[in-house]
């Protein structure tokens, strides 16, 4: 494992987009990410890391994608391809089961849920940076969905803002091995100080 240490006063777990549409059977996007998610044990690893973080007393933050509502995009002059896709699929639609957080990952009292992001980065046009700074956090352990879009964009933006980031590589998933390789082997290593497995990060925080 990369040499990394954590202090619970300065470190938090950041959970990205644990929606039913992503990680529950019957979710609108689950079918696309299921092969990779099941191959690398994404969901059990996410639960393992979340449980360890709570046990260690780390703060838990949530970066959630905007939940679609009718009228969201219809009047926009410019819309990114990823937003067009979200509009077409109505992924994470507000008021639906798919737009709810999977029950095992529902925020607990004391967790911080940032404003929902409209594109990919959990930081862009949200209060995530403010919330982290107000809680004295400058080290992040990142996991969630999906590797080549929201996870990568959030890690990149976090590095730009000065956070030291650990990426949990088997607590994420994507649409293909190629997407995973591009995110975890090529792009994210430029921004994350450490890229570790769930078991490695659990071991590292267990002594906190």
mmCIF file of C-alpha atoms in Angstrom:
data_model
loop_
_atom_site.group_PDB
_atom_site.id
_atom_site.type_symbol
_atom_site.label_atom_id
_atom_site.label_comp_id
_atom_site.label_asym_id
_atom_site.label_seq_id
_atom_site.Cartn_x
_atom_site.Cartn_y
_atom_site.Cartn_z
ATOM 1 C CA UNK A 1 0.000 0.000 0.000
ATOM 2 C CA UNK A 2 1.146 3.550 -0.653
ATOM 3 C CA UNK A 3 2.553 5.162 2.471
ATOM 4 C CA UNK A 4 -0.384 7.065 3.881
ATOM 5 C CA UNK A 5 -1.540 7.872 7.395
ATOM 6 C CA UNK A 6 -4.817 9.232 8.649
ATOM 7 C CA UNK A 7 -5.862 11.426 11.538
ATOM 8 C CA UNK A 8 -9.590 11.388 12.201
ATOM 9 C CA UNK A 9 -9.497 15.084 13.040
ATOM 10 C CA UNK A 10 -8.546 15.908 9.454
ATOM 11 C CA UNK A 11 -9.775 12.892 7.448
ATOM 12 C CA UNK A 12 -13.217 12.080 6.085
ATOM 13 C CA UNK A 13 -14.824 9.439 3.914
ATOM 14 C CA UNK A 14 -16.486 10.801 0.785
ATOM 15 C CA UNK A 15 -19.250 8.594 -0.636
ATOM 16 C CA UNK A 16 -20.280 9.369 -4.200
ATOM 17 C CA UNK A 17 -23.719 8.558 -5.670
ATOM 18 C CA UNK A 18 -24.809 5.351 -3.871
ATOM 19 C CA UNK A 19 -28.225 5.516 -5.547
ATOM 20 C CA UNK A 20 -30.482 2.543 -6.206
ATOM 21 C CA UNK A 21 -30.339 3.335 -9.920
ATOM 22 C CA UNK A 22 -26.602 2.662 -9.776
ATOM 23 C CA UNK A 23 -26.109 -0.182 -7.311
ATOM 24 C CA UNK A 24 -29.386 -2.012 -6.768
ATOM 25 C CA UNK A 25 -30.950 -4.773 -8.850
ATOM 26 C CA UNK A 26 -33.568 -3.125 -11.042
ATOM 27 C CA UNK A 27 -31.801 0.238 -11.072
ATOM 28 C CA UNK A 28 -31.731 2.077 -14.390
ATOM 29 C CA UNK A 29 -27.933 1.950 -14.665
ATOM 30 C CA UNK A 30 -27.221 -1.188 -12.635
ATOM 31 C CA UNK A 31 -27.225 -3.415 -15.708
ATOM 32 C CA UNK A 32 -24.352 -1.467 -17.248
ATOM 33 C CA UNK A 33 -22.126 -1.453 -14.156
ATOM 34 C CA UNK A 34 -23.112 -4.864 -12.731
ATOM 35 C CA UNK A 35 -20.406 -6.993 -14.428
ATOM 36 C CA UNK A 36 -17.549 -4.841 -13.126
ATOM 37 C CA UNK A 37 -19.215 -4.217 -9.762
ATOM 38 C CA UNK A 38 -19.679 -7.919 -9.114
ATOM 39 C CA UNK A 39 -16.215 -8.804 -10.410
ATOM 40 C CA UNK A 40 -14.424 -6.466 -8.020
ATOM 41 C CA UNK A 41 -16.862 -6.706 -5.112
ATOM 42 C CA UNK A 42 -17.692 -3.013 -5.332
ATOM 43 C CA UNK A 43 -20.763 -2.962 -3.093
ATOM 44 C CA UNK A 44 -19.421 -5.226 -0.314
ATOM 45 C CA UNK A 45 -16.197 -3.207 -0.339
ATOM 46 C CA UNK A 46 -18.090 0.078 -0.119
ATOM 47 C CA UNK A 47 -20.008 -1.277 2.875
ATOM 48 C CA UNK A 48 -16.795 -2.516 4.467
ATOM 49 C CA UNK A 49 -15.120 0.870 4.147
ATOM 50 C CA UNK A 50 -18.194 2.763 5.335
ATOM 51 C CA UNK A 51 -18.535 0.518 8.386
ATOM 52 C CA UNK A 52 -14.843 0.899 9.222
ATOM 53 C CA UNK A 53 -15.000 4.661 8.835
ATOM 54 C CA UNK A 54 -17.966 4.928 11.180
ATOM 55 C CA UNK A 55 -16.301 2.618 13.696
ATOM 56 C CA UNK A 56 -13.125 4.700 13.582
ATOM 57 C CA UNK A 57 -15.066 7.912 14.130
ATOM 58 C CA UNK A 58 -14.321 9.425 10.741
ATOM 59 C CA UNK A 59 -16.792 11.944 9.425
ATOM 60 C CA UNK A 60 -18.767 10.771 6.417
ATOM 61 C CA UNK A 61 -19.665 13.138 3.586
ATOM 62 C CA UNK A 62 -21.947 12.462 0.629
ATOM 63 C CA UNK A 63 -21.532 13.887 -2.875
ATOM 64 C CA UNK A 64 -24.746 13.148 -4.743
ATOM 65 C CA UNK A 65 -25.739 13.651 -8.353
ATOM 66 C CA UNK A 66 -28.703 15.910 -9.046
ATOM 67 C CA UNK A 67 -31.962 14.017 -8.925
ATOM 68 C CA UNK A 68 -33.885 14.585 -12.118
ATOM 69 C CA UNK A 69 -37.077 16.623 -11.956
ATOM 70 C CA UNK A 70 -39.314 17.509 -14.921
ATOM 71 C CA UNK A 71 -38.259 20.846 -16.374
ATOM 72 C CA UNK A 72 -34.632 20.584 -15.260
ATOM 73 C CA UNK A 73 -33.011 20.750 -18.680
ATOM 74 C CA UNK A 74 -35.735 21.796 -21.097
ATOM 75 C CA UNK A 75 -34.802 25.486 -21.148
ATOM 76 C CA UNK A 76 -31.006 25.107 -20.978
ATOM 77 C CA UNK A 77 -29.122 26.671 -23.860
ATOM 78 C CA UNK A 78 -26.056 24.467 -23.391
ATOM 79 C CA UNK A 79 -26.080 20.928 -22.080
ATOM 80 C CA UNK A 80 -23.194 18.494 -21.774
ATOM 81 C CA UNK A 81 -23.475 14.993 -23.286
ATOM 82 C CA UNK A 82 -23.526 13.399 -19.841
ATOM 83 C CA UNK A 83 -26.426 15.665 -18.875
ATOM 84 C CA UNK A 84 -28.265 14.762 -22.076
ATOM 85 C CA UNK A 85 -27.890 11.119 -21.108
ATOM 86 C CA UNK A 86 -29.230 11.781 -17.612
ATOM 87 C CA UNK A 87 -32.168 13.668 -19.101
ATOM 88 C CA UNK A 88 -32.956 10.862 -21.538
ATOM 89 C CA UNK A 89 -32.816 8.121 -18.908
ATOM 90 C CA UNK A 90 -34.230 10.213 -16.072
ATOM 91 C CA UNK A 91 -31.665 8.555 -13.847
ATOM 92 C CA UNK A 92 -31.945 9.258 -10.124
ATOM 93 C CA UNK A 93 -35.393 10.743 -10.656
ATOM 94 C CA UNK A 94 -36.637 12.626 -7.626
ATOM 95 C CA UNK A 95 -39.469 10.887 -5.809
ATOM 96 C CA UNK A 96 -38.681 7.458 -7.250
ATOM 97 C CA UNK A 97 -37.017 4.370 -5.775
ATOM 98 C CA UNK A 98 -34.115 4.759 -8.204
ATOM 99 C CA UNK A 99 -33.434 8.243 -6.908
ATOM 100 C CA UNK A 100 -33.147 7.030 -3.321
ATOM 101 C CA UNK A 101 -29.865 6.073 -1.665
ATOM 102 C CA UNK A 102 -29.502 2.315 -1.283
ATOM 103 C CA UNK A 103 -30.635 1.503 2.237
ATOM 104 C CA UNK A 104 -27.266 0.279 3.532
ATOM 105 C CA UNK A 105 -25.708 3.621 2.600
ATOM 106 C CA UNK A 106 -28.374 5.996 3.904
ATOM 107 C CA UNK A 107 -26.720 8.911 5.747
ATOM 108 C CA UNK A 108 -26.708 8.660 9.522
ATOM 109 C CA UNK A 109 -27.034 11.466 12.077
ATOM 110 C CA UNK A 110 -23.869 13.538 11.947
ATOM 111 C CA UNK A 111 -23.118 12.744 8.312
ATOM 112 C CA UNK A 112 -22.860 15.686 5.930
ATOM 113 C CA UNK A 113 -24.808 15.607 2.666
ATOM 114 C CA UNK A 114 -23.523 18.234 0.246
ATOM 115 C CA UNK A 115 -25.679 19.956 -2.322
ATOM 116 C CA UNK A 116 -26.316 17.825 -5.384
ATOM 117 C CA UNK A 117 -23.992 18.289 -8.359
ATOM 118 C CA UNK A 118 -25.392 18.882 -11.835
ATOM 119 C CA UNK A 119 -22.685 17.258 -13.942
ATOM 120 C CA UNK A 120 -19.874 15.077 -12.553
ATOM 121 C CA UNK A 121 -17.729 16.771 -9.931
ATOM 122 C CA UNK A 122 -19.070 16.685 -6.411
ATOM 123 C CA UNK A 123 -17.380 20.042 -5.864
ATOM 124 C CA UNK A 124 -18.616 22.038 -8.866
ATOM 125 C CA UNK A 125 -21.488 24.378 -7.992
ATOM 126 C CA UNK A 126 -22.047 22.737 -4.598
ATOM 127 C CA UNK A 127 -21.145 23.451 -0.974
ATOM 128 C CA UNK A 128 -18.925 20.368 -0.586
ATOM 129 C CA UNK A 129 -15.673 22.338 -0.351
ATOM 130 C CA UNK A 130 -17.215 24.723 2.180
ATOM 131 C CA UNK A 131 -18.591 21.883 4.298
ATOM 132 C CA UNK A 132 -15.255 20.051 4.331
ATOM 133 C CA UNK A 133 -13.350 23.179 5.292
ATOM 134 C CA UNK A 134 -15.832 24.125 7.999
ATOM 135 C CA UNK A 135 -15.270 20.685 9.521
ATOM 136 C CA UNK A 136 -11.489 20.965 9.302
ATOM 137 C CA UNK A 137 -11.086 18.219 6.706
ATOM 138 C CA UNK A 138 -8.161 18.172 4.284
ATOM 139 C CA UNK A 139 -7.720 14.431 3.659
ATOM 140 C CA UNK A 140 -10.370 12.466 1.768
ATOM 141 C CA UNK A 141 -10.946 8.762 1.290
ATOM 142 C CA UNK A 142 -13.069 8.476 -1.856
ATOM 143 C CA UNK A 143 -15.354 5.683 -3.031
ATOM 144 C CA UNK A 144 -18.552 5.353 -5.034
ATOM 145 C CA UNK A 145 -19.985 5.618 -8.521
ATOM 146 C CA UNK A 146 -18.812 5.701 -11.227
ATOM 147 C CA UNK A 147 -15.073 5.563 -11.789
ATOM 148 C CA UNK A 148 -14.656 7.387 -15.098
ATOM 149 C CA UNK A 149 -17.162 10.213 -14.530
ATOM 150 C CA UNK A 150 -18.268 11.435 -11.088
ATOM 151 C CA UNK A 151 -15.487 9.738 -9.118
ATOM 152 C CA UNK A 152 -12.694 10.881 -11.411
ATOM 153 C CA UNK A 153 -14.111 14.403 -11.755
ATOM 154 C CA UNK A 154 -14.470 14.755 -7.985
ATOM 155 C CA UNK A 155 -10.949 13.475 -7.316
ATOM 156 C CA UNK A 156 -9.499 15.848 -9.919
ATOM 157 C CA UNK A 157 -11.379 18.852 -8.549
ATOM 158 C CA UNK A 158 -10.510 17.920 -4.980
ATOM 159 C CA UNK A 159 -6.815 17.855 -5.850
ATOM 160 C CA UNK A 160 -7.155 21.274 -7.499
ATOM 161 C CA UNK A 161 -8.597 22.572 -4.229
ATOM 162 C CA UNK A 162 -5.700 21.174 -2.215
ATOM 163 C CA UNK A 163 -7.158 18.029 -0.661
ATOM 164 C CA UNK A 164 -4.992 14.952 -0.166
ATOM 165 C CA UNK A 165 -6.977 12.090 -1.623
ATOM 166 C CA UNK A 166 -7.001 8.336 -1.240
ATOM 167 C CA UNK A 167 -8.924 6.442 -3.919
ATOM 168 C CA UNK A 168 -10.398 3.058 -2.983
ATOM 169 C CA UNK A 169 -10.015 1.207 -6.270
ATOM 170 C CA UNK A 170 -12.240 -1.784 -5.560
ATOM 171 C CA UNK A 171 -15.034 0.316 -4.047
ATOM 172 C CA UNK A 172 -16.012 1.799 -7.390
ATOM 173 C CA UNK A 173 -17.224 0.467 -10.731
ATOM 174 C CA UNK A 174 -17.803 1.549 -14.302
ATOM 175 C CA UNK A 175 -19.184 0.391 -17.641
ATOM 176 C CA UNK A 176 -16.186 -1.658 -18.800
ATOM 177 C CA UNK A 177 -12.668 -2.766 -17.985
ATOM 178 C CA UNK A 178 -11.448 -0.060 -20.367
ATOM 179 C CA UNK A 179 -13.277 2.632 -18.425
ATOM 180 C CA UNK A 180 -11.872 1.307 -15.151
ATOM 181 C CA UNK A 181 -8.348 1.185 -16.546
ATOM 182 C CA UNK A 182 -8.559 4.717 -17.918
ATOM 183 C CA UNK A 183 -9.817 6.083 -14.613
ATOM 184 C CA UNK A 184 -7.815 4.068 -12.094
ATOM 185 C CA UNK A 185 -4.578 3.370 -13.950
ATOM 186 C CA UNK A 186 -4.171 6.443 -16.147
ATOM 187 C CA UNK A 187 -6.113 9.484 -14.922
ATOM 188 C CA UNK A 188 -6.756 9.304 -11.173
ATOM 189 C CA UNK A 189 -3.100 8.493 -10.285
ATOM 190 C CA UNK A 190 -2.263 12.031 -11.368
ATOM 191 C CA UNK A 191 -4.482 13.435 -8.620
ATOM 192 C CA UNK A 192 -4.879 10.887 -5.816
ATOM 193 C CA UNK A 193 -1.952 10.563 -3.424
ATOM 194 C CA UNK A 194 -2.796 6.912 -2.804
ATOM 195 C CA UNK A 195 -4.809 4.284 -4.666
ATOM 196 C CA UNK A 196 -5.613 1.380 -2.369
ATOM 197 C CA UNK A 197 -7.908 -1.582 -1.884
ATOM 198 C CA UNK A 198 -10.751 -1.628 0.591
ATOM 199 C CA UNK A 199 -8.894 -4.033 2.856
ATOM 200 C CA UNK A 200 -5.839 -1.774 2.846
ATOM 201 C CA UNK A 201 -7.750 1.364 3.774
ATOM 202 C CA UNK A 202 -9.745 -0.497 6.432
ATOM 203 C CA UNK A 203 -6.500 -1.681 7.986
ATOM 204 C CA UNK A 204 -5.079 1.828 7.865
ATOM 205 C CA UNK A 205 -8.015 3.431 9.668
ATOM 206 C CA UNK A 206 -8.701 0.594 12.097
ATOM 207 C CA UNK A 207 -6.146 1.909 14.586
ATOM 208 C CA UNK A 208 -7.589 5.431 14.707
#
